[in-house]
CSV table of C-alpha atoms and ligand atoms in Angstrom, one decimal:
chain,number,residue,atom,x,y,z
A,1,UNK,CA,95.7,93.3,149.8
A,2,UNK,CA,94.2,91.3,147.1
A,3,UNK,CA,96.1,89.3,145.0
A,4,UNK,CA,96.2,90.3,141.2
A,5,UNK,CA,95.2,87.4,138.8
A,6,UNK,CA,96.3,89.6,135.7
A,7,UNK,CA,99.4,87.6,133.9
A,8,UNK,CA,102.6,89.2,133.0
A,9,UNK,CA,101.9,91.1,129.6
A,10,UNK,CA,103.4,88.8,127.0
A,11,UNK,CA,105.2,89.7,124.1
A,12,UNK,CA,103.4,92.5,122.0
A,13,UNK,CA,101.1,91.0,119.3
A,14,UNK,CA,100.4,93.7,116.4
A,15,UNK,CA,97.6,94.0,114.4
A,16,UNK,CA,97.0,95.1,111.2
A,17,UNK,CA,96.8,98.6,112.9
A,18,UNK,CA,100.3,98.8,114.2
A,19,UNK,CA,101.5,97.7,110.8
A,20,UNK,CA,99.7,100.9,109.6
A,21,UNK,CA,100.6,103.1,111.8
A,22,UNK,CA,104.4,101.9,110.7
A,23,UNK,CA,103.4,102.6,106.7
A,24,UNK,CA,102.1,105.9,108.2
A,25,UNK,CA,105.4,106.8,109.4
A,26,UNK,CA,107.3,105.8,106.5
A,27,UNK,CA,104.9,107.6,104.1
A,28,UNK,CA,105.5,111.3,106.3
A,29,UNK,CA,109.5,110.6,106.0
A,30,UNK,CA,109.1,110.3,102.2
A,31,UNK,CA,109.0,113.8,101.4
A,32,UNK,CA,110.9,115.1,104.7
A,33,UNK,CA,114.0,116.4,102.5
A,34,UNK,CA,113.6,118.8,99.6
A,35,UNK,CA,117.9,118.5,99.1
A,36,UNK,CA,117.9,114.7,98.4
A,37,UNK,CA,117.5,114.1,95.0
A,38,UNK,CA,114.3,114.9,93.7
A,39,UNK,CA,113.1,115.6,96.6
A,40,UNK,CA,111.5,112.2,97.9
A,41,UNK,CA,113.3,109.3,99.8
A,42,UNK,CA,110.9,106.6,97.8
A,43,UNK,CA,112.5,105.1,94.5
A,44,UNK,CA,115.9,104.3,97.2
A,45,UNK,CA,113.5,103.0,99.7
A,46,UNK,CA,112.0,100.5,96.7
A,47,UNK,CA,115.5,99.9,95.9
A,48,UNK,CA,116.5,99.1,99.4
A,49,UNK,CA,113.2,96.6,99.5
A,50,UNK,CA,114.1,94.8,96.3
A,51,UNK,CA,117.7,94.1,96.8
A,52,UNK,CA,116.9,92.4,100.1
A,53,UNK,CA,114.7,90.6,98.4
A,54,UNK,CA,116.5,89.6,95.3
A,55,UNK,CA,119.4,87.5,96.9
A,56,UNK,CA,117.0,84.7,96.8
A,57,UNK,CA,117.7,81.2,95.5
A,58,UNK,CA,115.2,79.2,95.0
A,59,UNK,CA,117.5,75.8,94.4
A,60,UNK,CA,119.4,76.5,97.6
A,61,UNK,CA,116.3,78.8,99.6
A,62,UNK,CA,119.0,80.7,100.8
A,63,UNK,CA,118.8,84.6,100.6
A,64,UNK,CA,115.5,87.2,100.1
A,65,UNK,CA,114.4,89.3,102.8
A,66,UNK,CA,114.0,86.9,105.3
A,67,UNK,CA,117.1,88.2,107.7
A,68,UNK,CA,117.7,92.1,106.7
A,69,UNK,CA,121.1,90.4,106.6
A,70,UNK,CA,122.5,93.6,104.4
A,71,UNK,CA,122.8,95.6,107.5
A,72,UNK,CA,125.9,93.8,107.6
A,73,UNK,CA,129.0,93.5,105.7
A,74,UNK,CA,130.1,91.9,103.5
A,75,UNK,CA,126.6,92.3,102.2
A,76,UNK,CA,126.3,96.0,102.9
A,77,UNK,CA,129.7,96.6,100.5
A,78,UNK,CA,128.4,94.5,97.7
A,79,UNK,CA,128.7,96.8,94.7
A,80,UNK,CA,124.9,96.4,93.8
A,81,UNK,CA,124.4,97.7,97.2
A,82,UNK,CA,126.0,101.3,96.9
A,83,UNK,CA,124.0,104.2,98.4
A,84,UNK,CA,121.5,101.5,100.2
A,85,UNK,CA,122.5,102.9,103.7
A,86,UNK,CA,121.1,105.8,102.9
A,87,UNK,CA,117.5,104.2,102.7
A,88,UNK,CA,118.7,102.2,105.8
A,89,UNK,CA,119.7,105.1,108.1
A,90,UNK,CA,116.1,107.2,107.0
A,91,UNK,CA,114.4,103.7,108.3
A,92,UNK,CA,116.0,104.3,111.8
A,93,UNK,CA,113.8,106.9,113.2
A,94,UNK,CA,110.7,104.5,112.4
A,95,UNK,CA,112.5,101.3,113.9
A,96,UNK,CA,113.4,103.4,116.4
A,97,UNK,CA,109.4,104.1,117.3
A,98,UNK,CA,108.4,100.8,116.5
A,99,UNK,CA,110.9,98.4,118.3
A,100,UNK,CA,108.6,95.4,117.7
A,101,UNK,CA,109.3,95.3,114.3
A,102,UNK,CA,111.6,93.2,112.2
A,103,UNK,CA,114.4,95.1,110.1
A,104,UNK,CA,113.3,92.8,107.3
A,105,UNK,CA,109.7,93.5,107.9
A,106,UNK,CA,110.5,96.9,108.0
A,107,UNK,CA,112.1,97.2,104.7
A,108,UNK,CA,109.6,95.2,102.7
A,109,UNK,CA,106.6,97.3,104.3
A,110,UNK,CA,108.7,100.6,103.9
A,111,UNK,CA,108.7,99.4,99.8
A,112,UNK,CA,105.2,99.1,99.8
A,113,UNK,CA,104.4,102.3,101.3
A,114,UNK,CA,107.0,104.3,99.1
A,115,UNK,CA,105.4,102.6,96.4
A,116,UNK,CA,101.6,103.2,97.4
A,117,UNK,CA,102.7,106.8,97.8
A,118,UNK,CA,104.2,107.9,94.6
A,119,UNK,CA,100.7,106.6,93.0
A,120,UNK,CA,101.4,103.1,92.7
A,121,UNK,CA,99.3,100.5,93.2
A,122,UNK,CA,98.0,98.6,96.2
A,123,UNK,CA,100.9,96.1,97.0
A,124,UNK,CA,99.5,93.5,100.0
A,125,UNK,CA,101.7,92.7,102.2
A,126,UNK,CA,102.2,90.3,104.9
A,127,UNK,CA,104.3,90.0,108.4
A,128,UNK,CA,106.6,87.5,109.5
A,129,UNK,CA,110.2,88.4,108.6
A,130,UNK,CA,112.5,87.8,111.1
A,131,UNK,CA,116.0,89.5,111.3
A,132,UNK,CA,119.0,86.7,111.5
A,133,UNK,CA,122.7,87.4,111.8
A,134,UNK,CA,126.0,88.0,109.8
A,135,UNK,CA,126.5,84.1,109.4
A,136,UNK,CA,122.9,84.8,106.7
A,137,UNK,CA,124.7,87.0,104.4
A,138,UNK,CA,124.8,86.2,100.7
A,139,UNK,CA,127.3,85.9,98.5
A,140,UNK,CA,128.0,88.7,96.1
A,141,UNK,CA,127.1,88.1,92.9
A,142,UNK,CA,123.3,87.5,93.1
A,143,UNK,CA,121.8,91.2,92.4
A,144,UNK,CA,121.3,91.6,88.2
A,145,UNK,CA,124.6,93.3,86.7
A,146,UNK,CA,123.3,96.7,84.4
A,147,UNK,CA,126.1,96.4,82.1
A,148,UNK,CA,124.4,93.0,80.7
A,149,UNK,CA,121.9,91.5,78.3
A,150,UNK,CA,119.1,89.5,78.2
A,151,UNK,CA,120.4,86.5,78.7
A,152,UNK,CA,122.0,87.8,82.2
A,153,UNK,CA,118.6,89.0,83.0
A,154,UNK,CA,117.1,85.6,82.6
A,155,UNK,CA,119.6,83.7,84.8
A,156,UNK,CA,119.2,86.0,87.8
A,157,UNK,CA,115.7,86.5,87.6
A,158,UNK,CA,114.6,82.3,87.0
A,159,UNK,CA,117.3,81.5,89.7
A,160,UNK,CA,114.6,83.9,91.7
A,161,UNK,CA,111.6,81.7,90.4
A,162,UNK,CA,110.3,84.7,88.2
A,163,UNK,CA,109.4,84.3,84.6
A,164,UNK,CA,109.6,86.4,81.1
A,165,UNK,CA,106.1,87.5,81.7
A,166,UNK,CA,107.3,88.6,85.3
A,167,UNK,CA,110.8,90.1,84.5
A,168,UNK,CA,109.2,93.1,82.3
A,169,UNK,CA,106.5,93.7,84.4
A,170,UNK,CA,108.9,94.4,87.5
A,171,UNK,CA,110.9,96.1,85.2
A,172,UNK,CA,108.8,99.1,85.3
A,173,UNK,CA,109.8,100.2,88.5
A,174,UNK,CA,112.2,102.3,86.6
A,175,UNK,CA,110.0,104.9,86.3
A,176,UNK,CA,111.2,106.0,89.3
A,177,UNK,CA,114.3,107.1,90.6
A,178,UNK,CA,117.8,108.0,89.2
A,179,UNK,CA,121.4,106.3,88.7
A,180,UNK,CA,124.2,108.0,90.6
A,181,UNK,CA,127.5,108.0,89.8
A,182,UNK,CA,129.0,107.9,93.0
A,183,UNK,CA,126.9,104.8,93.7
A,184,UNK,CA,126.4,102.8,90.7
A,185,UNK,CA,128.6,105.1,87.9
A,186,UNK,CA,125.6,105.6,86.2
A,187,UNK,CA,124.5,109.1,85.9
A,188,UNK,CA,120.2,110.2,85.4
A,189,UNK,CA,116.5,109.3,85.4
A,190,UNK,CA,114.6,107.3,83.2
A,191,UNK,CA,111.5,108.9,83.4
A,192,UNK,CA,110.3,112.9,83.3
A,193,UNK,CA,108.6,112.2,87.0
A,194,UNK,CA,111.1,110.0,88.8
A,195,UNK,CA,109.0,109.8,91.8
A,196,UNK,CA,105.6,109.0,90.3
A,197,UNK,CA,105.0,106.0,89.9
A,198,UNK,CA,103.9,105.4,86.0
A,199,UNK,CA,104.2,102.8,83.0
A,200,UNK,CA,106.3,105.8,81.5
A,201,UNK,CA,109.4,103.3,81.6
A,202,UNK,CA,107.6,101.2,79.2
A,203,UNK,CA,106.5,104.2,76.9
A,204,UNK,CA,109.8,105.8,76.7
A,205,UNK,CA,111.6,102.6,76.0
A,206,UNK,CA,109.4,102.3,72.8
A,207,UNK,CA,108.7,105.5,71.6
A,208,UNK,CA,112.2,107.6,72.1
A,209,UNK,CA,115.2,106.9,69.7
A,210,UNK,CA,117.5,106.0,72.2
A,211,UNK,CA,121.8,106.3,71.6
A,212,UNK,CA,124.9,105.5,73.4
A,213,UNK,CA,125.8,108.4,75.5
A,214,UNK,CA,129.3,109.7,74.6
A,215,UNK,CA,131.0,110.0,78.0
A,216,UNK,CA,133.6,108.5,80.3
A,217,UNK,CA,131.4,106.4,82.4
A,218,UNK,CA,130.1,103.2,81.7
A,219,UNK,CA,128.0,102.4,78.5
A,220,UNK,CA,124.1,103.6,78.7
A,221,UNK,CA,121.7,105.0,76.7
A,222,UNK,CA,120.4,108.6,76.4
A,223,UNK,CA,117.3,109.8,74.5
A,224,UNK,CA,118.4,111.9,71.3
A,225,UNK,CA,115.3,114.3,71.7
A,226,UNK,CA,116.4,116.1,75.8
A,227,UNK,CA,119.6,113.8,76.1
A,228,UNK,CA,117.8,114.0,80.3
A,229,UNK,CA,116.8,110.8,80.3
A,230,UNK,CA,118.7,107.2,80.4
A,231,UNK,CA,118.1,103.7,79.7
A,232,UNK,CA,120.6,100.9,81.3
A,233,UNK,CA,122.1,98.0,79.0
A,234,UNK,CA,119.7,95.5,80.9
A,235,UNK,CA,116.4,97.7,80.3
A,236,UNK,CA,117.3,98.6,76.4
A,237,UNK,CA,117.7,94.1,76.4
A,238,UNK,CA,114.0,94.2,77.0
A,239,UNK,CA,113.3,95.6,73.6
A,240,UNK,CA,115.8,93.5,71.5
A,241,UNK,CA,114.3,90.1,72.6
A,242,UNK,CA,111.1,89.7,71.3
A,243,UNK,CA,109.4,87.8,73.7
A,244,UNK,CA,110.4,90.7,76.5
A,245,UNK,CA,109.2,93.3,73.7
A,246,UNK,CA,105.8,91.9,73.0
A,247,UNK,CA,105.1,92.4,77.4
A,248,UNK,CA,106.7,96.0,76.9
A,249,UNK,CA,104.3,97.2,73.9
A,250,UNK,CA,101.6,95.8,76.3
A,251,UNK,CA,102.3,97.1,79.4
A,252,UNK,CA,103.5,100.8,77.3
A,253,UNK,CA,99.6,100.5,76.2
A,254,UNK,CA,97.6,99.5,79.3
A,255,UNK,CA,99.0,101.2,82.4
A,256,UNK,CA,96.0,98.8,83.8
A,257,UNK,CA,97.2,96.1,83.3
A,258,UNK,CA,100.9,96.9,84.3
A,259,UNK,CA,99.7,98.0,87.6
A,260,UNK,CA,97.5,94.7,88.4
A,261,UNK,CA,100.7,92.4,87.3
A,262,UNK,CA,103.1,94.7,88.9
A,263,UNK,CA,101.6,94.6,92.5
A,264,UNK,CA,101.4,90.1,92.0
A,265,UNK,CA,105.2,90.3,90.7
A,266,UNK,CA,106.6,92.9,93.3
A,267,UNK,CA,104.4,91.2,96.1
A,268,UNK,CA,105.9,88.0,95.4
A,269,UNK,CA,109.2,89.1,95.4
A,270,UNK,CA,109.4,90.4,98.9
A,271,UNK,CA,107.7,87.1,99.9
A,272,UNK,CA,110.6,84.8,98.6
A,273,UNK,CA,111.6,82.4,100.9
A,274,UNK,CA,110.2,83.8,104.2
A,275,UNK,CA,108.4,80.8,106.2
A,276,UNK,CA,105.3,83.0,106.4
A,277,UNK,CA,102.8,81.7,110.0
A,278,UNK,CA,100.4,84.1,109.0
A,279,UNK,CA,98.0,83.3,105.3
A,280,UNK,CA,96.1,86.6,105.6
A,281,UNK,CA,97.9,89.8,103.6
A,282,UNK,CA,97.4,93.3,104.7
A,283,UNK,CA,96.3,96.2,101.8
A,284,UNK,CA,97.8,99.4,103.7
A,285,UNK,CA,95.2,102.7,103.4
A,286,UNK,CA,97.7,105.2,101.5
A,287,UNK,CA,97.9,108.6,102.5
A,288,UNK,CA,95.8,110.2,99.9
A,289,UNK,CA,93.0,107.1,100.3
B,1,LIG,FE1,117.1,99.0,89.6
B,1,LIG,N1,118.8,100.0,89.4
B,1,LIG,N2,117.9,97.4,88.6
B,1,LIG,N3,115.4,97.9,89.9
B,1,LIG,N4,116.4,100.5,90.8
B,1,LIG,C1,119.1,101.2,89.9
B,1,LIG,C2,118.2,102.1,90.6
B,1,LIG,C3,116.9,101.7,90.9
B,1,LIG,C4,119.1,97.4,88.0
B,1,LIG,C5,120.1,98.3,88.1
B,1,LIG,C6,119.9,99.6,88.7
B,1,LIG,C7,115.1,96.7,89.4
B,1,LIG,C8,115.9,96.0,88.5
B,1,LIG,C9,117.2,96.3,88.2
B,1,LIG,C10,115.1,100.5,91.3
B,1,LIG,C11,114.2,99.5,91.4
B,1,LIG,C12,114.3,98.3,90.7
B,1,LIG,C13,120.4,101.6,89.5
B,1,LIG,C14,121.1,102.9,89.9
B,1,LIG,C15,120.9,100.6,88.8
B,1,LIG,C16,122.3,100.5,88.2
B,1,LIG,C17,121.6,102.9,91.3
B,1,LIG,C18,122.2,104.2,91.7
B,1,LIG,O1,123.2,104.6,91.0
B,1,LIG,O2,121.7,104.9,92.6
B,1,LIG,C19,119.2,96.2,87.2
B,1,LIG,C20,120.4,95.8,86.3
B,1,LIG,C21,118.0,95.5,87.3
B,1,LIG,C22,117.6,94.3,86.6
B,1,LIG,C23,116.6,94.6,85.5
B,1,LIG,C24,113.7,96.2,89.7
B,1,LIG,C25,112.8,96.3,88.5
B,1,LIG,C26,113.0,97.6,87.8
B,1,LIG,C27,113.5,94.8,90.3
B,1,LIG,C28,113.3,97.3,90.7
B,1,LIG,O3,112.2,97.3,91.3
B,1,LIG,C29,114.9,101.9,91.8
B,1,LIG,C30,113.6,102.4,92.4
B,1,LIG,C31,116.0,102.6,91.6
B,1,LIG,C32,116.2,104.1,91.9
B,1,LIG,C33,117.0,104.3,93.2
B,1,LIG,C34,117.2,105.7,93.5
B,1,LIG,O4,118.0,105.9,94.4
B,1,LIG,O5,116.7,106.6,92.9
């Protein structure tokens, strides 16, 4: 019998097509379930994506996504994590298909597709996460607190590396999704389409009269005209400082331009501090492509 000169397969090497095929998966699990919420697993799979990525620190270059190090606790019980498993456990199936993958490339790419999905724009994306252990966690503290002003806003987001410029145009990504009050205490969407992805944040923010709703939870705002809708403390700040205001009235005017400077921003924060090998970023097809 001859002698085989084939080497031992080495450790799997995926392209830019297995990375697809993972969006692909993600993007048939958003609307699996017509009972949660409003009916699509997205805006808490963008949620999940950011607040692995917003731990970072850029004095210290500890924290951001690098790590998935919230699948543990304490990180997992941090307040501003409440209702995160839920995005975590939906993420199982696909990890579960796709071994190969990182937990923390996982959740970033799972971001981008949700995003991509609910008619967002192109977000490129790059491999190279890798997951790291319990020793990683952050310390609580580092995720923006709701019930605060501008000036909060501005010492978690520079301690990030992001500017004023940067903070509003993230900020959008309130068009989607609700606050829960067994997770957060907050109760309702901003927007009338929660899981499409819009500068409606930006247009609601500027052209409803907005009051304090009159109830026992914590302070937010409601909009006088359907009382449906809510602001947070944090997102009404962006209209009371004028320099925020000024990239509001822009982006509430050119839903353009908010979706070019969203995809830089939102790429760039699931990038921070990940010792990336690889220069060349991915643009996923979506769905509807
Ligand atoms: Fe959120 N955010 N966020 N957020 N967030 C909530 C929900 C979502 C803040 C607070 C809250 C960003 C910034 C900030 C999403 C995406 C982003 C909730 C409600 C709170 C309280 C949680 C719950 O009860 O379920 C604060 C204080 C921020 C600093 C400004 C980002 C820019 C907007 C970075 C961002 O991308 C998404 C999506 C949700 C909806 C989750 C859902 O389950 O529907």
């Amino acid at each position: 019998g001859g002698k085989s000169s084939t080497k031992p397969p080495g450790p799997f090497q995926p392209t830019k097509e297995d990375y697809q095929k993972v969006y692909n998966d993600v993007a048939e699990l958003l609307d699996s379930n017509d009972e949660y919420d409003d009916g699509s697993y997205g805006p808490v799979l963008v949620r999940l994506g950011w607040h692995a990525s917003g731990t970072y620190d850029k004095e210290t270059k500890t924290g951001g996504s690098n790590g998935a190090t919230m699948r543990f606790a304490p990180e997992s019980d941090h307040g501003a994590n409440a209702g995160l498993r839920t995005a975590r456990d939906v993420l199982e199936k696909v990890k579960d298909k796709h071994p190969w993958i990182s937990y923390s490339d996982l959740w970033t790419l799972a971001a981008v597709a949700a995003i991509q999905e609910m008619g967002g724009p192109k977000i490129p994306w790059r491999p190279g996460r890798n997951d790291r252990d319990v020793a990683a966690c952050t310390p609580d503290g580092r995720l923006p607190d709701a019930t605060k002003e501008q000036k909060h806003l501005r010492d978690i987001f520079y301690r990030m590396g992001f500017n004023d410029q940067e903070i509003v145009a993230l900020s959008g990504a309130h068009a989607l999704g609700r606050c829960h009050t067994d997770r957060s205490g907050f109760e309702g969407p901003w927007t009338f389409s929660p899981t499409v992805f819009t500068n409606d944040f930006y247009k609601l923010l500027i052209e409803e009269k907005w009051s304090w709703k009159k109830w026992n939870g914590p302070k937010q705002f409601e909009d006088v005209s359907s009382k449906s809708l809510m602001m947070l403390p944090t997102d009404m700040a962006l209209i009371k400082d004028k320099v925020f205001r000024k990239h509001v009235e822009a982006y509430a005017k050119d839903n353009e331009l908010f979706f070019r400077d969203f995809a830089d921003v939102f790429a760039k924060l699931l990038e921070l501090g990940v010792p990336f090998k690889q220069e060349e970023k991915f643009v996923f097809k979506a769905t509807t492509d």
